[in-house]
Each structure stands twice: as C-alpha cells, then as structure tokens.
Short mmCIF file of C-alpha atoms and ligand atoms in Angstrom, two decimals:
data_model
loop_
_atom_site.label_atom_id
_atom_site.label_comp_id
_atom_site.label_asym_id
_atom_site.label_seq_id
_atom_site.Cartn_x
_atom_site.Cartn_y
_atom_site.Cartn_z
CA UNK J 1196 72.32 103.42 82.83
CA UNK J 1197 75.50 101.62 84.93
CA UNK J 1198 78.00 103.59 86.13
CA UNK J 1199 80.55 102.34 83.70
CA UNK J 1200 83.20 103.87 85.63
CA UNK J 1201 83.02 101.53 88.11
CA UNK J 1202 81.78 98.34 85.83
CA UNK J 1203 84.92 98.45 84.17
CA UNK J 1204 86.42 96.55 86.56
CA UNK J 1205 84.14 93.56 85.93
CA UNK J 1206 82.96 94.77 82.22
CA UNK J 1207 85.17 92.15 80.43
CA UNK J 1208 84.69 89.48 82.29
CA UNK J 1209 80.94 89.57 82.95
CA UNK J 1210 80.46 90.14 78.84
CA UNK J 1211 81.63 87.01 77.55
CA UNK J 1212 85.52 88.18 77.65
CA UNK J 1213 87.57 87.50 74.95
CA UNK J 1214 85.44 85.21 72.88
CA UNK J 1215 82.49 87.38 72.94
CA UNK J 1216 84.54 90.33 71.50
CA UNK J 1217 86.33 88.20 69.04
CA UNK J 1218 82.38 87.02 67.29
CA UNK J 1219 81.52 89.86 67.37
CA UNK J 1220 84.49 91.53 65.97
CA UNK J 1221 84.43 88.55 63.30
CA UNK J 1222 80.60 89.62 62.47
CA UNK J 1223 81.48 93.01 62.07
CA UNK J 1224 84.43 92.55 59.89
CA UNK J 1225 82.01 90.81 57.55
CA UNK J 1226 79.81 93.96 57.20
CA UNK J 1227 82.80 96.80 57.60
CA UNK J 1228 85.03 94.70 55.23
CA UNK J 1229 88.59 96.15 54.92
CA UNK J 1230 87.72 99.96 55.55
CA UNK J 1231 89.55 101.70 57.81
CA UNK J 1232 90.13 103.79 60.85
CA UNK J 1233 87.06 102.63 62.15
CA UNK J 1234 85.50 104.41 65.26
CA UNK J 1235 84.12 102.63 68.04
CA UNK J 1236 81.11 104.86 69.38
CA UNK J 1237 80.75 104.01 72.92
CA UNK J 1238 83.39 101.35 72.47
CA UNK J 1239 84.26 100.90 76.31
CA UNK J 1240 86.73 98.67 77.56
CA UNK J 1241 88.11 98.40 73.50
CA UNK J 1242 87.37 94.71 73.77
CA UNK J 1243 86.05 94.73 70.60
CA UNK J 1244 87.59 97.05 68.86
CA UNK J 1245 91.39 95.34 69.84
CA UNK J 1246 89.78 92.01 68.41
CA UNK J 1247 88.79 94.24 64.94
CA UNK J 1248 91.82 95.83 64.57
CA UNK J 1249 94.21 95.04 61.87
CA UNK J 1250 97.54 96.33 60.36
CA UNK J 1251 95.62 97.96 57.79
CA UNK J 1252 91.78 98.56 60.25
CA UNK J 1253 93.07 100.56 63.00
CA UNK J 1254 90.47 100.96 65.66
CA UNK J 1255 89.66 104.10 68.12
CA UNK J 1256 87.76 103.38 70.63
CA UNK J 1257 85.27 106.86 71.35
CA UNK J 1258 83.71 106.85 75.08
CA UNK J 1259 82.14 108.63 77.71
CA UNK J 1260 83.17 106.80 80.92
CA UNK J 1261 86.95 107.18 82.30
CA UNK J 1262 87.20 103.49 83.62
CA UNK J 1263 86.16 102.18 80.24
CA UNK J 1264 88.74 104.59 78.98
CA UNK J 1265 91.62 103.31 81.13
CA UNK J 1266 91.09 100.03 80.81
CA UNK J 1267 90.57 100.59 76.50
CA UNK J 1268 93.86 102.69 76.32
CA UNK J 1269 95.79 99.63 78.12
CA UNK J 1270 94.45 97.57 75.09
CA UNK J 1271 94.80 100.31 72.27
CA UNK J 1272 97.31 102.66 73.48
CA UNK J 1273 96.94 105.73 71.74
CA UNK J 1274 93.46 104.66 70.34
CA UNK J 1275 90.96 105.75 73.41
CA UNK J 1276 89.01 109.16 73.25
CA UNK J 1277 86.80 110.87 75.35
CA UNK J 1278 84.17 111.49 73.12
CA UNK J 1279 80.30 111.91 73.54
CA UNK J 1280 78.19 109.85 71.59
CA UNK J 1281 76.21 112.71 70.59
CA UNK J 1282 79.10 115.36 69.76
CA UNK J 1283 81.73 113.16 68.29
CA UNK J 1284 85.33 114.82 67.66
CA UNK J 1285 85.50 114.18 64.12
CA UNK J 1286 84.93 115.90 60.46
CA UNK J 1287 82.07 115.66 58.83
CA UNK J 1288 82.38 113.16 56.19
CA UNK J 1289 85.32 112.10 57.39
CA UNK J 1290 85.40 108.29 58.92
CA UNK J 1291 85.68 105.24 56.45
CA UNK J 1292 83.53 103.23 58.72
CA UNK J 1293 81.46 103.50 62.61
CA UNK J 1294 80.38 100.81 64.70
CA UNK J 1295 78.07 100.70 68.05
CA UNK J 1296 78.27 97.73 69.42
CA UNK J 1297 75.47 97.47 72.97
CA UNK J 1298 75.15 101.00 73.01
CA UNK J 1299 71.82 102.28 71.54
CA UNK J 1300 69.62 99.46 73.45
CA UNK J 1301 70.56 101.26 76.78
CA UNK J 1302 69.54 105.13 75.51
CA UNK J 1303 66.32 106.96 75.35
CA UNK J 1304 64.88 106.01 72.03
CA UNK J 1305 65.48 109.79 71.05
CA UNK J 1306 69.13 109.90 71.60
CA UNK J 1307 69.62 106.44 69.95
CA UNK J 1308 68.18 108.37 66.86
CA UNK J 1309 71.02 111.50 67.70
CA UNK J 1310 73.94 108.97 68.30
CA UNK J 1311 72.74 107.48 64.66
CA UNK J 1312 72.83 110.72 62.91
CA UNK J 1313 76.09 111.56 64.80
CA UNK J 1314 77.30 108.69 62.78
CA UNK J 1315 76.24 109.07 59.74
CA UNK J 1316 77.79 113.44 59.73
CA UNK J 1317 81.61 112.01 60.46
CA UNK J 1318 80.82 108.64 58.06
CA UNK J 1319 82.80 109.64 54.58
CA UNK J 1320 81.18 108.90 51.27
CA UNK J 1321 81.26 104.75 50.86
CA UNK J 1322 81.54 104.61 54.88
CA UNK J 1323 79.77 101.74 56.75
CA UNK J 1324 77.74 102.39 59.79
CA UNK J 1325 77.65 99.16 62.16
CA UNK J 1326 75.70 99.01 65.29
CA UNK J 1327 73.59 96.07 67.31
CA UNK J 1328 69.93 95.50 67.31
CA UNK J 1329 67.47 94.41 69.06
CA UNK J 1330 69.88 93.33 71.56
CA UNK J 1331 66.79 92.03 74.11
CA UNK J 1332 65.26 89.92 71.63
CA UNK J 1333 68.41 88.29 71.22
CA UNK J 1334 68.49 87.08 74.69
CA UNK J 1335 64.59 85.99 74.62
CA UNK J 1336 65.16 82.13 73.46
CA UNK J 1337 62.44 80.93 74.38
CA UNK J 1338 63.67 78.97 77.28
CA UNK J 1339 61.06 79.01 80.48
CA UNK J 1340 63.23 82.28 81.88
CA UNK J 1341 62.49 84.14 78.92
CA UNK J 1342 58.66 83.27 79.81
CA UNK J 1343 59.30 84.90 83.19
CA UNK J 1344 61.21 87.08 81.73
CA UNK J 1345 58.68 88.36 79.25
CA UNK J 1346 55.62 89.07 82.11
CA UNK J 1347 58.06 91.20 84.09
CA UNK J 1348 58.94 93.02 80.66
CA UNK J 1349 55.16 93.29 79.93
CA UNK J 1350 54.72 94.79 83.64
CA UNK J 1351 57.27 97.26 83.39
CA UNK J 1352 55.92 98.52 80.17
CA UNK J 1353 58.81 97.42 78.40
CA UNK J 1354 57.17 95.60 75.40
CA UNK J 1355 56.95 98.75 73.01
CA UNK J 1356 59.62 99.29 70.56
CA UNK J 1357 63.04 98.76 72.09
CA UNK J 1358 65.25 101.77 71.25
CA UNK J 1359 67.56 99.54 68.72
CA UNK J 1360 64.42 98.54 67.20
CA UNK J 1361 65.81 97.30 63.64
CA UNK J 1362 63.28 98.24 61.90
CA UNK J 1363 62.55 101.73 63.29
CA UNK J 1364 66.64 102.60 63.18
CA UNK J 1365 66.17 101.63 59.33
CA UNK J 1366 63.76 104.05 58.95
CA UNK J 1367 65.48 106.21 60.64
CA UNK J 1368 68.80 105.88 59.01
CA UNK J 1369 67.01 106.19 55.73
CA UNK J 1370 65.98 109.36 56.44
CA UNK J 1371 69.77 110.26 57.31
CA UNK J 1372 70.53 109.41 53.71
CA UNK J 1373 71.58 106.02 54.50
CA UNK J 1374 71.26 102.53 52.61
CA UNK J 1375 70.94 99.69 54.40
CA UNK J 1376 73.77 96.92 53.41
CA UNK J 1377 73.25 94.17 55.48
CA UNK J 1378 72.53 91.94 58.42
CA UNK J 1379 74.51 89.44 60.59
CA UNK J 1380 74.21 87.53 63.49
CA UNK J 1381 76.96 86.13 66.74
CA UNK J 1382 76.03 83.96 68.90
CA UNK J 1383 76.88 84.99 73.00
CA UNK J 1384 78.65 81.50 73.52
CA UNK J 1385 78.49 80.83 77.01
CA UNK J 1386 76.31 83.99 77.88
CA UNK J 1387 73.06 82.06 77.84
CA UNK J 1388 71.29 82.34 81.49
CA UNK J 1389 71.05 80.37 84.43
CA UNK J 1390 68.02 80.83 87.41
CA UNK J 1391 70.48 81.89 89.48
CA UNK J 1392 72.41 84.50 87.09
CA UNK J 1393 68.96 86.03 86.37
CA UNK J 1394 68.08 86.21 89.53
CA UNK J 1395 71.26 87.88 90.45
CA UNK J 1396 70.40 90.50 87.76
CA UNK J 1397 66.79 91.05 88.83
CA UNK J 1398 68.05 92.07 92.57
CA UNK J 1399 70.57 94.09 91.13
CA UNK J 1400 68.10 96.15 89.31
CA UNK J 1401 70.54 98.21 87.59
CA UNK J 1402 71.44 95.53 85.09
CA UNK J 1403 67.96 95.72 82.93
CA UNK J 1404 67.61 99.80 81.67
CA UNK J 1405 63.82 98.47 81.15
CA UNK J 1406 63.02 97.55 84.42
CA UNK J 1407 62.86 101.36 85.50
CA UNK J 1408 60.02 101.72 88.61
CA UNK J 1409 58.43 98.08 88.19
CA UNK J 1410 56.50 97.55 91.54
CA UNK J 1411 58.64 95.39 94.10
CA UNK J 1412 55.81 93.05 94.17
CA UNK J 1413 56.05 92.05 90.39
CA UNK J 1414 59.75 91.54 91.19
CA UNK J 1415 58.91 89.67 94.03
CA UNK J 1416 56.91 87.64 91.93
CA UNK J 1417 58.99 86.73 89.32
CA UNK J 1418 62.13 85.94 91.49
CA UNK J 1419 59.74 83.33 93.43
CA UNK J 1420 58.84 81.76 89.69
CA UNK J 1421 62.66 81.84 88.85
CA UNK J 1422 63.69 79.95 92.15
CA UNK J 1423 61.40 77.38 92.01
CA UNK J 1424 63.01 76.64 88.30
CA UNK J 1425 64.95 73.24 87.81
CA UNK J 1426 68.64 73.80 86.48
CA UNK J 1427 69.45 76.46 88.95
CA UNK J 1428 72.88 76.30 87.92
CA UNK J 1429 72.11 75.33 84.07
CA UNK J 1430 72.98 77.45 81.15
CA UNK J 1431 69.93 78.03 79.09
CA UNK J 1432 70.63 78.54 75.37
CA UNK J 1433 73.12 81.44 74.47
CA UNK J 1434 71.61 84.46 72.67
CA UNK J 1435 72.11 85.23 69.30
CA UNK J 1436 73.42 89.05 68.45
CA UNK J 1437 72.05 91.00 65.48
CA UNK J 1438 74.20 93.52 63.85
CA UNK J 1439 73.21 95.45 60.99
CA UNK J 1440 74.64 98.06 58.20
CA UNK J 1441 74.04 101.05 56.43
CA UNK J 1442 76.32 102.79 54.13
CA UNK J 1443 76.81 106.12 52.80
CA UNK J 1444 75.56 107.19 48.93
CA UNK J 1445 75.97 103.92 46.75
CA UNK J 1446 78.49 104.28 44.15
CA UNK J 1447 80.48 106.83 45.77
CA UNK J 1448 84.25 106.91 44.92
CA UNK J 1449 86.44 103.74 46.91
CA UNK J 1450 88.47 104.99 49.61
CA UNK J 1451 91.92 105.62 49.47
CA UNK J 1452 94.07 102.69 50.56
CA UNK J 1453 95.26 102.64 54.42
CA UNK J 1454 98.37 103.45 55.22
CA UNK J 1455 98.21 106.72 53.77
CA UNK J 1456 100.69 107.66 51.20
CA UNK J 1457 103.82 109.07 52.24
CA UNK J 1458 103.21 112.93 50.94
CA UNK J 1459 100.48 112.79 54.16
CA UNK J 1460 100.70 115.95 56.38
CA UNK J 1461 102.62 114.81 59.64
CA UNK J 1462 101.00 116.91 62.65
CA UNK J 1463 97.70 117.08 61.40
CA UNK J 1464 95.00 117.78 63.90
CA UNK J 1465 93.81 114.20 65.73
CA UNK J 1466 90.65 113.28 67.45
CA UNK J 1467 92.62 114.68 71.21
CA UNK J 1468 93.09 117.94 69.22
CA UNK J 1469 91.54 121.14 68.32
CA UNK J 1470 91.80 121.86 64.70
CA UNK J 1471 92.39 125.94 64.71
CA UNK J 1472 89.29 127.93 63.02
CA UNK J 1473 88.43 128.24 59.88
CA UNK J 1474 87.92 125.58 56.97
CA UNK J 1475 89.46 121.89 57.97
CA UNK J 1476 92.42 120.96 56.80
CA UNK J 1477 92.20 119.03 53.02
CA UNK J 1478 94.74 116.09 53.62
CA UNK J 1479 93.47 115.16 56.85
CA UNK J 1480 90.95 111.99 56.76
CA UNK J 1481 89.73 111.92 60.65
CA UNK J 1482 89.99 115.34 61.96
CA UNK J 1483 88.32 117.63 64.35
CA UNK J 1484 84.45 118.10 64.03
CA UNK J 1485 83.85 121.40 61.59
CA UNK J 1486 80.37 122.48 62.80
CA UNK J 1487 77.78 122.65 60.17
CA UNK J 1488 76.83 119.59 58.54
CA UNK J 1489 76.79 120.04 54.80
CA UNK J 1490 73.81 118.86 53.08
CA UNK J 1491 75.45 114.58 51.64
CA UNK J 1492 74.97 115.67 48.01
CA UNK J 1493 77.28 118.53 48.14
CA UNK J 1494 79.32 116.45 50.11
CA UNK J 1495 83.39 117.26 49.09
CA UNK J 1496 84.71 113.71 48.14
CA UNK J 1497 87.20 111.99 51.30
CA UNK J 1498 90.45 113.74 51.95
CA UNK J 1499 93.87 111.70 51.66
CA UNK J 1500 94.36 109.82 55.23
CA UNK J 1501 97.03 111.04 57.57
CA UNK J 1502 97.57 108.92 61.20
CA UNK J 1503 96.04 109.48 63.94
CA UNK J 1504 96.64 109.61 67.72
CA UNK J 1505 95.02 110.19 71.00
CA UNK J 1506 95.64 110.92 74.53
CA UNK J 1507 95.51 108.58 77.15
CA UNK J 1508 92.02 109.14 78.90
CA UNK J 1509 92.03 111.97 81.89
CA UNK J 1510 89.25 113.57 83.90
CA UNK J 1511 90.59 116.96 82.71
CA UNK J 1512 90.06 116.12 78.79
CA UNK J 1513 87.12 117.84 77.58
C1 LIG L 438 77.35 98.16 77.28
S1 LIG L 438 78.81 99.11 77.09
C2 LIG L 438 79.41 98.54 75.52
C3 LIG L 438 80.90 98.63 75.40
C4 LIG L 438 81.47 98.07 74.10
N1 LIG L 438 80.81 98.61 72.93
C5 LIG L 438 81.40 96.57 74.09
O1 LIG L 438 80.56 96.01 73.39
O2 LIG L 438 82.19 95.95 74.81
C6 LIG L 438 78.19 100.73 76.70
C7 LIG L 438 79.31 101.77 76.59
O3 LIG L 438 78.74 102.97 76.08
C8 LIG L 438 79.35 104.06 76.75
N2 LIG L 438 78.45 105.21 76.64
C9 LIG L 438 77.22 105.37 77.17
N3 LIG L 438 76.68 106.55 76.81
C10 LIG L 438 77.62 107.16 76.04
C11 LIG L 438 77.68 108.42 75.38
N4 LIG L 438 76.65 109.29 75.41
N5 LIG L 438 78.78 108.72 74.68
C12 LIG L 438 79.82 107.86 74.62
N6 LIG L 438 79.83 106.66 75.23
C13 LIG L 438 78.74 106.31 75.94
C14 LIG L 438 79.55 103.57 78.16
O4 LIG L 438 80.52 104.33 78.85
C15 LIG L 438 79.96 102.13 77.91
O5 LIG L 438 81.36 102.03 77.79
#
C-alpha cells in the first residue's frame, strides 16, 4: 500500500479533487439517506466526508495515516480520528450509518472481510453500511489501455477475485447478518486515462497494489505498447464507481432524530476517549468500543445520541 503519510500532500488533487468527492458524496447520500453521524472508515484526507456532511449528517472521518489526518482535521475540525480499520473506537451497535469509500480494493482479501465485519459490530440496528466495489473494473472501459492494461493484470496474477469483489463482500456481509439495500454508480469525471498518465503509474509501481513482483520485462513490455499509443495526451473515457449497501436487521426501530434531544448527557465518552470499565454508558449513541460483540438478535435497541468530538490527529494518540 502508499505511504499515505506522504500522499497526502498530492491525495486531493491527484483523486479528482473536489468534484470527485462531491459524486461520490452525492451517490452515497442516495444509499445512507438522512442517517447520521456517519463514520468514514479509512476516510483520509475527509474529502468526502466534508462533501457528505450536513447540519443534521455529521461526518468523522476514522484513519490510520497522520498526513491524511492533518489534512482531514483542517476540513472537519474536530471530526478526524486515529482509528484502525480493523479495531474501530466505537460501541457495538452503536453508528447510524459506515461508509468505505477506496479502501477495501487496496487490502488483503482477508482483512477486507475484517474491516467489513468491523463495520457491521459498531453499525446500530437500521444502520447502513456503504463501501466501493470493484473499484478496478470501474476503470477497465474498454478503451485500447485497458487492453494493455488487462495482459499486465493477467501476468501479475491479478485476474482472480479483486478483494472488493461485489459479489463475494455480499456473501460475506450476509453472513455478518447483513441485507443488502442497494447499488449505485459515479462517474470519475475527468479521471479517465491518458498513455502518458498510465505510463506514469506503471513506472511508479506503487500506484497499482496488484502489480506486486510482475517481471520487469512484462512491464517493459507493456510501457513499449502504451507509448506507441495515439492520443498520448488524450483522456480516455472516465471510470464509472460502484458503491453498494447493506443494512442492519430489516424492520428494526427508526433512529432517533439528529440533534439529540436536549436531556443528552454532556461529557459523554467520544471516539478520542476511553469510556471507564464496566457496561457503556446508555445515553451515549457513538461511544467507545465495549469488547465482546453481542450476538445482533439480542442486540439492545440504539441509545439516545449525545455529540461527539475528537482530537486533532497526533503521533502520540493511540
Ligand atoms: C485510497 S485512500 C481513500 C481515502 C478516502 N476514503 C477517499 O476516498 O478520499 C485509502 C485510505 O485508507 C487509509 N487506510 C488504509 N489502511 C487503513 C486501516 N487499516 N485503518 C484505517 N485506515 C486505513 C489510508 O490511510 C488512506 O487514507
């Protein structure tokens, strides 16, 4: 994977910026509706997650990398955790609705499953889990890169199930308890690929997690074919993002409206904090994580929502 701490710098701008975050924001607002605080699971630079937030949908943006961080509590100030994917801070049961936006494509297939289930223990009853698929397929268009393209996946391997396969995370989220809801689609404007970008990319072999220990001379091979391309400098057609959703038990209770209601507990414990031992607090909505998971039928039904707040992002936090 990138060293995101360092990408930051150039993570906005090299992702399709504003507009990019804004479709996709759009697409996800279709699937999360109104439900809020949402958490953004590896939600880097908050690009997105500033774009979905709303007077009543606060955002918090959950991440692993301190430059993502930094540049995310800028946007959201208050609204950036350090948080592991795998081990996020929150209750069980406890989050009105997740999203993953170009996260799981870059993971071992094994801890895209984990980050998944991590989701689905904090998601409260009626909560919507939101994440992209399929994210390389997007970008194949058919255009005579992606025919390059596609032999240098095929040589690296890289053809077997991608680990946002939509189909196998639907199986898998099934077997979490989940129901899938539904399926949308952005388009990247502006991100489709030029010779030259790609070529860029394929010397920079960091940018493609699939291209792992492909032989130089396959590499070699396919930067020749790209070169000798017309349009050097000519977008080929932008990709076109998948997002999908699964929610908690159908039929569960609706969630309380957002902003809570004023007899909310002030003070209580936030995403930065440690709740003390013993039982979590009732009248806190997104708290610290409790431990055990408890089995989603004998799931307690959501606590009232109380605000939350975070700490700016420092290479102390835990
Ligand atoms: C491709 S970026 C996507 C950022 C953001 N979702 C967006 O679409 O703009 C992937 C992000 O996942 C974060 N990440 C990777 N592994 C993680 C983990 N185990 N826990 C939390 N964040 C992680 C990285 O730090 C990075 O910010």
């Amino acid at each position: 994977m990138l060293d995101y701490d360092t990408e930051a710098a150039v993570y906005d701008a090299t992702r399709g910026g504003p507009q990019r975050a804004e479709q996709a924001a759009a697409a996800i607002a279709g699937l999360i509706g109104e439900q809020g605080p949402v958490i953004d699971i590896g939600g880097g630079t908050g690009i997105v997650a500033a774009a979905l937030t709303t007077p009543g949908r606060p955002v918090l943006v959950a991440d692993a990398s301190t430059g993502m961080l930094t540049a995310a509590h800028t946007r959201l100030p208050g609204r950036a955790v350090r948080a592991d994917a795998l081990a996020l801070p929150f209750r069980d049961a406890s989050v009105p609705a997740v999203i993953c936006v170009w996260l799981l494509h870059l993971l071992p297939h094994a801890t895209a499953e984990a980050v998944c289930a991590e989701a689905a223990r904090v998601l409260a009853p009626g909560g919507v889990f939101a994440t992209t698929v399929d994210k390389a397929a997007a970008h194949d268009t058919g255009s005579d890169l992606d025919i390059i393209l596609r032999d240098l996946r095929r040589a690296a391997g890289a053809d077997s199930r991608a680990a946002d396969d939509h189909a196998h995370l639907g199986r898998h989220c099934a077997a979490l308890g989940l129901t899938e809801a539904a399926t949308t689609t952005f388009t990247g404007t502006g991100q489709g690929r030029t010779p030259a970008t790609l070529i860029a990319h394929l010397r920079d072999g960091r940018r493609f997690a699939w291209m792992g220990d492909l032989p130089a001379e396959a590499v070699g091979a396919a930067l020749a074919a790209l070169a000798a391309l017309p349009g050097q400098h000519t977008r080929r057609p932008d990709p076109r993002y998948t997002l999908a959703s699964w929610t908690t038990r159908v039929g569960a209770p609706p969630l309380p409206p957002w902003p809570p209601s004023p007899d909310s507990t002030p003070g209580a414990p936030t995403p930065a904090t440690r709740s003390p031992p013993g039982p979590p607090p009732r009248d806190t909505r997104l708290g610290e994580r409790s431990g055990k998971r408890p089995p989603a039928a004998r799931r307690a039904p959501p606590p009232r929502r109380t605000p939350w707040k975070t700490q700016p992002p420092t290479r102390e936090q835990p």
